GROMACS .gro file of C-alpha atoms in nm:
model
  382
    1UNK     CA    1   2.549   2.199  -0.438
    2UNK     CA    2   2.853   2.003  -0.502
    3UNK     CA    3   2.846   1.669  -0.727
    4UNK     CA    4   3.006   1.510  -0.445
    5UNK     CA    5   2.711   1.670  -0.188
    6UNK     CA    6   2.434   1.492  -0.435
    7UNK     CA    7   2.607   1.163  -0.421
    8UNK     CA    8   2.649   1.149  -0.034
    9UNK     CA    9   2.293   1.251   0.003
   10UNK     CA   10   2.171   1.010  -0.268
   11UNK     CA   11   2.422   0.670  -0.158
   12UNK     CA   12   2.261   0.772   0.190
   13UNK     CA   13   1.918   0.707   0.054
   14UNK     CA   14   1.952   0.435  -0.102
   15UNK     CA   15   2.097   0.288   0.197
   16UNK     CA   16   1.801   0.310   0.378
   17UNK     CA   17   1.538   0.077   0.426
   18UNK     CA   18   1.273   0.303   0.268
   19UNK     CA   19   1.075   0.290  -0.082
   20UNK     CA   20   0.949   0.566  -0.260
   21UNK     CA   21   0.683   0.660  -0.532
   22UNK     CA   22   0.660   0.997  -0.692
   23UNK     CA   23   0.442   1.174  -0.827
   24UNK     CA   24   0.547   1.549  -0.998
   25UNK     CA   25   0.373   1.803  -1.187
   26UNK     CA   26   0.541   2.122  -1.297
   27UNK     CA   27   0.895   2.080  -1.189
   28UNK     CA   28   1.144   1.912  -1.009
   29UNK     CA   29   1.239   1.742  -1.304
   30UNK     CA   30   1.583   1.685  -1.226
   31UNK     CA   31   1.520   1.457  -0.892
   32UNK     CA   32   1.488   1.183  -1.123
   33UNK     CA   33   1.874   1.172  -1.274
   34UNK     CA   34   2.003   1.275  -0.947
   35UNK     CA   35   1.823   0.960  -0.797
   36UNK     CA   36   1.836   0.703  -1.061
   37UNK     CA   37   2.214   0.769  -1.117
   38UNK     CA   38   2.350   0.618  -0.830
   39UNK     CA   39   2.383   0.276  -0.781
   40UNK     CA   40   2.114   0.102  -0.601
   41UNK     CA   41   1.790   0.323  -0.705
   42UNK     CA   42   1.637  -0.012  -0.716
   43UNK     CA   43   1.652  -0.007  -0.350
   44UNK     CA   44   1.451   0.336  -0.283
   45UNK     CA   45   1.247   0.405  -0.642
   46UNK     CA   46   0.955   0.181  -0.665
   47UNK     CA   47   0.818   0.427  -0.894
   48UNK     CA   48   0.778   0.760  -1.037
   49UNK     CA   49   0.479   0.941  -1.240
   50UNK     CA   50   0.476   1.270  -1.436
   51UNK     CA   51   0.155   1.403  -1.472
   52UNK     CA   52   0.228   1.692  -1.645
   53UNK     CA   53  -0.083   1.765  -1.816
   54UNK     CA   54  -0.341   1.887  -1.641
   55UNK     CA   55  -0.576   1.594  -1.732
   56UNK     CA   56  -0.338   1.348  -1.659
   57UNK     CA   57  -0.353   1.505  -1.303
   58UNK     CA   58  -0.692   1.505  -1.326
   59UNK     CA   59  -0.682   1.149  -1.387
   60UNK     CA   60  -0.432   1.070  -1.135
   61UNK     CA   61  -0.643   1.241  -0.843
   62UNK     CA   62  -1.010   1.118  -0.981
   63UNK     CA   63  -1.119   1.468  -0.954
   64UNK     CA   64  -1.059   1.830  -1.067
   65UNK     CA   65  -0.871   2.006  -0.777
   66UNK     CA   66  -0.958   2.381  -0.715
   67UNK     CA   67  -0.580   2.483  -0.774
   68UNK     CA   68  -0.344   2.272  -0.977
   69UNK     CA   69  -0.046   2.423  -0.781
   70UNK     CA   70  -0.121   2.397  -0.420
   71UNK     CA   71  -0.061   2.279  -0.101
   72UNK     CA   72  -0.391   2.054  -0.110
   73UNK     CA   73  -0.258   1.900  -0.457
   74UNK     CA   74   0.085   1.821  -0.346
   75UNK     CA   75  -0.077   1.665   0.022
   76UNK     CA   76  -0.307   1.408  -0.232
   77UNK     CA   77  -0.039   1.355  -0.499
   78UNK     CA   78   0.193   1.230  -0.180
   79UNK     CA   79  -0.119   1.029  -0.045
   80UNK     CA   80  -0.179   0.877  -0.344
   81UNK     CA   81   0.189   0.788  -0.395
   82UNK     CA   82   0.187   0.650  -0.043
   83UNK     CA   83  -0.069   0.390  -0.080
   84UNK     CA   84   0.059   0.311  -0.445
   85UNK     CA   85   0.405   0.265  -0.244
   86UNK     CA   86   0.233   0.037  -0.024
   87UNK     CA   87   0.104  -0.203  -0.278
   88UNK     CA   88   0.461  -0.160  -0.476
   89UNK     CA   89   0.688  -0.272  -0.176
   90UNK     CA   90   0.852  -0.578  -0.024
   91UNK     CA   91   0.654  -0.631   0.264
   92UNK     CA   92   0.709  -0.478   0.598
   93UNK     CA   93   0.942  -0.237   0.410
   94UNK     CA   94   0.896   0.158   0.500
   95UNK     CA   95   0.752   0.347   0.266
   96UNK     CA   96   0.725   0.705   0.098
   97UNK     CA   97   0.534   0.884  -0.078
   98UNK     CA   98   0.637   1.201  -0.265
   99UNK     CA   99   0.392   1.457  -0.403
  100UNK     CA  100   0.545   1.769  -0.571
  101UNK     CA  101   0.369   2.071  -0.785
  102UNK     CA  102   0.498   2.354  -0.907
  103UNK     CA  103   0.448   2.668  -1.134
  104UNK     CA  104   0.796   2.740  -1.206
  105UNK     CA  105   0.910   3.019  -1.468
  106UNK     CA  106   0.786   2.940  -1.816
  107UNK     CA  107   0.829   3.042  -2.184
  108UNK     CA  108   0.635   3.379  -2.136
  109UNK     CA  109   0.627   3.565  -1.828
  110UNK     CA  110   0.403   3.508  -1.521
  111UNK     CA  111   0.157   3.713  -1.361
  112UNK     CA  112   0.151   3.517  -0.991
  113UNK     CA  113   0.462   3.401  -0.765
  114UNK     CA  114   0.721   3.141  -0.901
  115UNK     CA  115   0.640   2.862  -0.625
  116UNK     CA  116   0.659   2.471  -0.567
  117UNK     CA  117   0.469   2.252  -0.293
  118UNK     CA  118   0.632   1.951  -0.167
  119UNK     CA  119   0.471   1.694   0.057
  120UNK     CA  120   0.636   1.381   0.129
  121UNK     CA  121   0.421   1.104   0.339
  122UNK     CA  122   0.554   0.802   0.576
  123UNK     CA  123   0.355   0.574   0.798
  124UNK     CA  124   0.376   0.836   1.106
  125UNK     CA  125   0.436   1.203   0.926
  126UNK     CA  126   0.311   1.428   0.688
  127UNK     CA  127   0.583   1.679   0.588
  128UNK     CA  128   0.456   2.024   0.355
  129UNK     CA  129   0.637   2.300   0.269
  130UNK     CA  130   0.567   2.599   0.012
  131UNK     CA  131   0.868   2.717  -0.135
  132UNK     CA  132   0.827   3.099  -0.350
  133UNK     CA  133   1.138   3.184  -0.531
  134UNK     CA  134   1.245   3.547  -0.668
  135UNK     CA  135   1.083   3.604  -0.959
  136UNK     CA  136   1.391   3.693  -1.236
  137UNK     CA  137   1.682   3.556  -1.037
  138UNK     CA  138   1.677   3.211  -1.218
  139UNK     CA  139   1.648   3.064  -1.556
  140UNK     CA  140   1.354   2.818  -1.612
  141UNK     CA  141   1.632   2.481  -1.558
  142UNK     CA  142   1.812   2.698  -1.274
  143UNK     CA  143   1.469   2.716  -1.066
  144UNK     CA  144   1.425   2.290  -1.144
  145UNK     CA  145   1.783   2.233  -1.042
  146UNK     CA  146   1.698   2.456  -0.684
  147UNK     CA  147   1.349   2.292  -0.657
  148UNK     CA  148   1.501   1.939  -0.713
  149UNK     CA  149   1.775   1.969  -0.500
  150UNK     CA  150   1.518   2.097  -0.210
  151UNK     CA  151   1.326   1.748  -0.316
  152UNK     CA  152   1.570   1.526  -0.260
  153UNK     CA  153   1.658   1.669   0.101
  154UNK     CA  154   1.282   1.632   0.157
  155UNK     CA  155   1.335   1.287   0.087
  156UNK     CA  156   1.645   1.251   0.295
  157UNK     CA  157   1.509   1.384   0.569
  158UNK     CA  158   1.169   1.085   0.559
  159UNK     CA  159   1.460   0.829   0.519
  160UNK     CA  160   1.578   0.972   0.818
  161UNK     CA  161   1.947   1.036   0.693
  162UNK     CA  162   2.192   1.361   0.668
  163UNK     CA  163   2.125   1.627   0.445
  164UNK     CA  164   2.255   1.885   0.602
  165UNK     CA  165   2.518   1.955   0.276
  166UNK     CA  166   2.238   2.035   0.067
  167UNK     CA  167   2.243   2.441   0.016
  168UNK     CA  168   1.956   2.671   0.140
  169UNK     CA  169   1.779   2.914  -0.088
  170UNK     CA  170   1.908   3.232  -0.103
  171UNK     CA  171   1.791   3.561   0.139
  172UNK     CA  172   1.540   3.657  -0.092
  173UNK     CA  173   1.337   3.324  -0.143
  174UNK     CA  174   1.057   3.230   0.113
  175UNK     CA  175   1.015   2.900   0.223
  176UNK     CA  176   0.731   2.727   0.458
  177UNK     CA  177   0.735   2.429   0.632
  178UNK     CA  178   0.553   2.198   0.907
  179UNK     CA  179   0.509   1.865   1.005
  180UNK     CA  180   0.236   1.658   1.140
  181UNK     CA  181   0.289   1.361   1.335
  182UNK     CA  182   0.041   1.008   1.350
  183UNK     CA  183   0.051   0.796   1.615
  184UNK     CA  184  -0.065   0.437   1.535
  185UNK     CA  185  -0.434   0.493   1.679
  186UNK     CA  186  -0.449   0.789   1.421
  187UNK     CA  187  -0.328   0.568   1.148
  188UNK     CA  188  -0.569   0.296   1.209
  189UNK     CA  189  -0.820   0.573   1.193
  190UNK     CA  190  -0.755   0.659   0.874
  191UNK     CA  191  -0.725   0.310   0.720
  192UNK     CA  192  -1.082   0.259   0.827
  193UNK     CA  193  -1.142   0.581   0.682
  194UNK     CA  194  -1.030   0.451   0.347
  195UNK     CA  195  -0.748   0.747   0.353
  196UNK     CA  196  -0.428   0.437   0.347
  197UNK     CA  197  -0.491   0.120   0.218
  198UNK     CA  198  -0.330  -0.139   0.456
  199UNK     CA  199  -0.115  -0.135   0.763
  200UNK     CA  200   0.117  -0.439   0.827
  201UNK     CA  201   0.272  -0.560   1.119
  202UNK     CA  202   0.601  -0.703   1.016
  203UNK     CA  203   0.655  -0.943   1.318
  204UNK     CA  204   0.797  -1.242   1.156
  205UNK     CA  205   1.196  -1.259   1.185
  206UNK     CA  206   1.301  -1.341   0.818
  207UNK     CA  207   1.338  -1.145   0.549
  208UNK     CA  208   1.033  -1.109   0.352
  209UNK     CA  209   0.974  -1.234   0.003
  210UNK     CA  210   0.830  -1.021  -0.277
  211UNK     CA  211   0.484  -1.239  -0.302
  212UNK     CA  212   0.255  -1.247  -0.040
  213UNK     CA  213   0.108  -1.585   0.110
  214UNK     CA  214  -0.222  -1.436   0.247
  215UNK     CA  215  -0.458  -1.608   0.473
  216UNK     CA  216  -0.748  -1.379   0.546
  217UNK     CA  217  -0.958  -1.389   0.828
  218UNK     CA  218  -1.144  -1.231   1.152
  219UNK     CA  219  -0.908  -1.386   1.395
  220UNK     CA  220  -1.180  -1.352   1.687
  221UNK     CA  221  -0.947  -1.520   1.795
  222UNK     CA  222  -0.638  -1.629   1.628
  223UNK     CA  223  -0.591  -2.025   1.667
  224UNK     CA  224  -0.369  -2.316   1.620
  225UNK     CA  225  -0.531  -2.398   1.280
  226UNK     CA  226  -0.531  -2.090   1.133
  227UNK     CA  227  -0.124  -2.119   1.237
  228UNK     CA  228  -0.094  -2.489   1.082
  229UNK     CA  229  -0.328  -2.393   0.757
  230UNK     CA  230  -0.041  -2.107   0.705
  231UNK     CA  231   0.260  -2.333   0.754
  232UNK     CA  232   0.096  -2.629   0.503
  233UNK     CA  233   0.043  -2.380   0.254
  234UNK     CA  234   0.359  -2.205   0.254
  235UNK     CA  235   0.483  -2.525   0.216
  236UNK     CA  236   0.273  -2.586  -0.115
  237UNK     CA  237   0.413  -2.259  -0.256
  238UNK     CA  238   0.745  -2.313  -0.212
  239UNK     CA  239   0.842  -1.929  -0.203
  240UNK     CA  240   0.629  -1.635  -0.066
  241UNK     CA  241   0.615  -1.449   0.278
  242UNK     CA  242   0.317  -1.548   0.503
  243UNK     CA  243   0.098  -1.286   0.592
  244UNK     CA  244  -0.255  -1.337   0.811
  245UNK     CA  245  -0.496  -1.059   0.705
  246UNK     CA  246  -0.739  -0.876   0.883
  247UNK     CA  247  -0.976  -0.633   0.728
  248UNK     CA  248  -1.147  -0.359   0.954
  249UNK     CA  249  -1.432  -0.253   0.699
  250UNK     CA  250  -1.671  -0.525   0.703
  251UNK     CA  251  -1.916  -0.620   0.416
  252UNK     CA  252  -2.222  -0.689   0.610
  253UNK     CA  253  -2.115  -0.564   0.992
  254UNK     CA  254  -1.980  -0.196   1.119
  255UNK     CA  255  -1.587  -0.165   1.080
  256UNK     CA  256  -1.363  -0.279   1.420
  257UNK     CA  257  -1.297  -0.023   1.653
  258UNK     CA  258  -0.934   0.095   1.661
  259UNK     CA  259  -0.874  -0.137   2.007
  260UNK     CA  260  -1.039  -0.407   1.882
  261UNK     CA  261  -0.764  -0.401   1.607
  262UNK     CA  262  -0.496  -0.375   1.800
  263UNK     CA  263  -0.660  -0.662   2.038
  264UNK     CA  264  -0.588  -0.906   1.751
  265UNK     CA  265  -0.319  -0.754   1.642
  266UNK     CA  266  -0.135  -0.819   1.949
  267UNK     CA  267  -0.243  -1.171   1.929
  268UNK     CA  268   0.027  -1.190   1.635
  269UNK     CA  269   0.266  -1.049   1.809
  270UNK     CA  270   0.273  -1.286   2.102
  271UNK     CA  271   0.375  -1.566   1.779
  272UNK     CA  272   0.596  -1.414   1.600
  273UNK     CA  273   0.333  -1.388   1.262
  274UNK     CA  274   0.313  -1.069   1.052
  275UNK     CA  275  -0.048  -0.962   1.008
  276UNK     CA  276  -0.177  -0.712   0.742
  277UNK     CA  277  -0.471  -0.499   0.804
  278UNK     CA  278  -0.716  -0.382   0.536
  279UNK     CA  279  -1.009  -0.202   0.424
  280UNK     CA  280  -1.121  -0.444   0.196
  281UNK     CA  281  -1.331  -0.729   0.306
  282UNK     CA  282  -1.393  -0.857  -0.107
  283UNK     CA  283  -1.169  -1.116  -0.269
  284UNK     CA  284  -1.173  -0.915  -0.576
  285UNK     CA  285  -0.989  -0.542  -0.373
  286UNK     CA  286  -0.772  -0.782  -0.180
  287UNK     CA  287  -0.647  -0.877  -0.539
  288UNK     CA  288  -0.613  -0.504  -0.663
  289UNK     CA  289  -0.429  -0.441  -0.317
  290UNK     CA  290  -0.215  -0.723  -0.316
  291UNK     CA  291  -0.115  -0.820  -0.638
  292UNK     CA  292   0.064  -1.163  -0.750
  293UNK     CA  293  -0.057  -1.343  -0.388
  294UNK     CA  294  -0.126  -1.637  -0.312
  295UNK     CA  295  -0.451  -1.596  -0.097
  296UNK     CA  296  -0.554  -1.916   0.165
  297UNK     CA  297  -0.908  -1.970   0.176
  298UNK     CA  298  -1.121  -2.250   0.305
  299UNK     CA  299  -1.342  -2.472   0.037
  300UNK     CA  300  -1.648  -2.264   0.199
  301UNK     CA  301  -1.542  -1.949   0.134
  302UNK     CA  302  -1.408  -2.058  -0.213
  303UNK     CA  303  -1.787  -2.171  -0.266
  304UNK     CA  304  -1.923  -1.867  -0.221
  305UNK     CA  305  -1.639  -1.672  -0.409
  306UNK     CA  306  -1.762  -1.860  -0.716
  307UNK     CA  307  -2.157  -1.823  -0.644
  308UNK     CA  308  -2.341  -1.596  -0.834
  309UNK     CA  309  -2.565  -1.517  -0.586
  310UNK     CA  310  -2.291  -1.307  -0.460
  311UNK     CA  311  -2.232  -1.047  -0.749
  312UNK     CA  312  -2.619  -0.966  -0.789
  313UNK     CA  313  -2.681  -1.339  -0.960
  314UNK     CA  314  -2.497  -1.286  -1.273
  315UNK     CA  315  -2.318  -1.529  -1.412
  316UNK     CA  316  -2.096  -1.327  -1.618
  317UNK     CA  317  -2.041  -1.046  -1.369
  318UNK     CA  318  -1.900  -1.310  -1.133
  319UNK     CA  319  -1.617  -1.420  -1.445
  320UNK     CA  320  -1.567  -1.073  -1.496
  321UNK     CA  321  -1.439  -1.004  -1.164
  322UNK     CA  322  -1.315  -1.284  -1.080
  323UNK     CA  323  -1.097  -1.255  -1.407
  324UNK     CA  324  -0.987  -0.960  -1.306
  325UNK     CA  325  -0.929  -1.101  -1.031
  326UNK     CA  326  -0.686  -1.324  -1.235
  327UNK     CA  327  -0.483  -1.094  -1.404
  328UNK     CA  328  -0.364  -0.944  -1.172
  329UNK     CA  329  -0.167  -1.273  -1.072
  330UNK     CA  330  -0.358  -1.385  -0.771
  331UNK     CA  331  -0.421  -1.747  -0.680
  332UNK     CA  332  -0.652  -1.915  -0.384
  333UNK     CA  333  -0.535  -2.216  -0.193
  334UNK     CA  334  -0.778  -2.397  -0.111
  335UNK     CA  335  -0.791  -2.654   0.241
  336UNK     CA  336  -1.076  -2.904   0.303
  337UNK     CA  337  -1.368  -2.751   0.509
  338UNK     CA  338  -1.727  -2.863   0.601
  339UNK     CA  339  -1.974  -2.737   0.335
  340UNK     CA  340  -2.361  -2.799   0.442
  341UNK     CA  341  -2.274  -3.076   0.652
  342UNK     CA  342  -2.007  -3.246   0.445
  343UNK     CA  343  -1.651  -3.219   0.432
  344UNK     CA  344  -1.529  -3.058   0.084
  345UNK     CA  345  -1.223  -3.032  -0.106
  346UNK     CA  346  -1.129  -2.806  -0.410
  347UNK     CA  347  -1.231  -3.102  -0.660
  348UNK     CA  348  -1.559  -3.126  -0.492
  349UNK     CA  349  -1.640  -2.764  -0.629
  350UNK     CA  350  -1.806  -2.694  -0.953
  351UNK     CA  351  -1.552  -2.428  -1.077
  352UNK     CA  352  -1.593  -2.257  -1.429
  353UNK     CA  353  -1.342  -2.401  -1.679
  354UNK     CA  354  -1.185  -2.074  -1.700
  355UNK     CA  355  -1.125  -2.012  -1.353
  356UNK     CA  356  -0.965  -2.351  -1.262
  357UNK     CA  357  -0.609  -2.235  -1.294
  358UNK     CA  358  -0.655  -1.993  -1.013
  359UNK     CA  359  -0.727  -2.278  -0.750
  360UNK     CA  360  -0.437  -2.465  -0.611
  361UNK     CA  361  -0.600  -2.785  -0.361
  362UNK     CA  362  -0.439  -2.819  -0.029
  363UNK     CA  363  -0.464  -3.219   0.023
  364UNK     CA  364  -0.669  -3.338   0.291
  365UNK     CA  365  -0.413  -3.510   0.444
  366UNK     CA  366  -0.180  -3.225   0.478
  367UNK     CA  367  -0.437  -3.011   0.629
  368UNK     CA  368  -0.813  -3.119   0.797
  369UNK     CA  369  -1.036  -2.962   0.978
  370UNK     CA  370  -1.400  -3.049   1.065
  371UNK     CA  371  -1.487  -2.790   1.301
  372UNK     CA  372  -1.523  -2.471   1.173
  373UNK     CA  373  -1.353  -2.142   1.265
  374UNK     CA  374  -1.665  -1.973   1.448
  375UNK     CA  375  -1.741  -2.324   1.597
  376UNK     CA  376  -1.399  -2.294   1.807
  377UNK     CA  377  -1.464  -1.900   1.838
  378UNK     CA  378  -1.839  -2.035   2.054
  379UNK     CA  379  -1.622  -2.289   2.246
  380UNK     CA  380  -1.401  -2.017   2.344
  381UNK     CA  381  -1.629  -1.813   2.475
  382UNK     CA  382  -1.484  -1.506   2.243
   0.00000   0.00000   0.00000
């Protein structure tokens, strides 16, 4: 594979819209340099890991998988990567994630095969392939210059872009692929299965900022306030890309049902407003998933995310969290709602001292609202 091959392939990637995380164990070394030496890498890598050791794998996959060079390894390495990739990206931007293990040849010879898995995973495909390469016909950097090569056409072909100058093994090698496709009924299935993280549906027109201005909520159904709370708030932040949220795992009800999803999902369509959908129905995972938002909550629910009632009455649990909560960069708007009977604002809340900093109030005369959200929901019958 010519230098000039690499550099098509690699200028091609990059000038796609997709973002990538990897995760490698055992080889492929090389895809690294051959990806990060081209102009615009910032474009594609969103990050890379090298678990090399096996407890660092270990770590990486919260478990002990049966083999550490497998099929099943590489398919939750590129999982894991996925969802990481999620989190990582500008929103609405496709994503990849790359999972690769390999046992390649060593300092001391090897009893079994000289093989690599590679799985890379998009929103609608699951690409695997097993690669075994003849034992003796390659040095040690020969078979991670033949196994990153194979890599990076992997990754050209989930960008959806030529790769067709990248060389083949040669007669005596054995290679193994297939492909699985997802339709988007299967891939709300397995975000309420807790296999992806979050789905969003990209329907607003501009470009998207890199924070998130999230306003969470059932949507049963979608309204004219919860459009006008959005606009006022992006206002207040100045910056950010609005984003309604929806999360199909409940705390306290069964998860949606994959049409009931797409039901209110198609309610953003019809106005031209992205809408994410979770897993995560707790203030605290929303924060993990979407780090560095600006969440848009109501002076109710900010109540009760400050109540200790609600983290099994501990005081300091709820601090804990919620400081977590804070670190990772997240702040809560907070618009005027009626609390027990009265209307409340974000100074009319007894806030620990060192949580203040997180709240940002949304005036009451930029945005009011006496009747609640489920009040409107009874009136309309839904």
């Amino acid at each position: 594979m010519t230098e000039a091959c690499i550099r098509t392939a690699v200028e091609a990637i990059h000038s796609s819209p997709y973002q990538t995380v990897l995760y490698l164990a055992g080889g492929a070394s090389q895809i690294l340099g051959l990806l990060l030496s081209v102009p615009g890498a910032s474009n594609t890598v969103l990050e890379a890991v090298v678990p090399y050791s096996r407890m660092s794998l270990i770590q990486l996959l919260a478990k002990i998988p049966l083999h550490f060079c497998s099929q099943q390894t590489a398919d939750d390495m590129a999982l894991l990567a996925y969802n990481r990739a999620l989190k990582l990206s500008s929103p609405g931007s496709p994503v990849i994630g790359v999972g690769f293990t390999g046992s390649l040849a060593s300092g001391r010879p090897k009893h079994g095969e000289h093989r690599f898995y590679m799985s890379t995973r998009t929103a609608d495909r699951l690409w695997i392939s097993k690669v075994t390469l003849t034992k003796g016909l390659r040095t040690r950097e020969e078979e991670d210059r033949v196994s990153s090569h194979l890599l990076l056409k992997a990754i050209a072909n989930a960008c959806k872009v030529p790769s067709n100058d990248i060389p083949e093994l040669s007669e005596s090698d054995v290679s193994d692929e297939c492909v699985k496709q997802f339709n988007e009924d299967q891939e709300l299935e397995q975000l309420i299965n807790g296999q992806i993280c979050f789905k969003i549906y990209p329907f607003r027109s501009e470009i998207p900022a890199e924070r998130k201005i999230i306003l969470p909520g059932s949507f049963n159904p979608l309204h004219d306030g919860h459009i006008k709370l959005m606009e006022v708030a992006t206002r207040i932040c100045g910056d950010g890309y609005p984003c309604f949220e929806l999360s199909a795992v409940n705390a306290d009800k069964p998860p949606l049902s994959v049409s009931q999803i797409k039901d209110r999902v198609n309610q953003f369509e019809k106005v031209g407003q992205t809408v994410i959908i979770s897993n995560q129905p707790y203030f605290y995972k929303k924060g993990e998933l979407f780090p560095g938002s600006a969440f848009v909550i109501g002076a109710d629910t900010a109540v009760r995310l400050i109540n200790p009632k609600y983290y099994d009455g501990d005081y300091n649990k709820m601090l804990k969290i919620l400081g977590g909560c804070k670190e990772t960069g997240c702040t809560f708007l907070v618009a005027g709602r009626n609390v027990d009977g009265a209307f409340k604002v974000f100074d009319d809340l007894n806030v620990p001292e060192e949580l203040k900093d997180m709240f940002i109030s949304i005036p009451g005369e930029q945005f009011r609202m006496d009747i609640s959200f489920t009040e409107i929901r009874k009136k309309s019958g839904t």
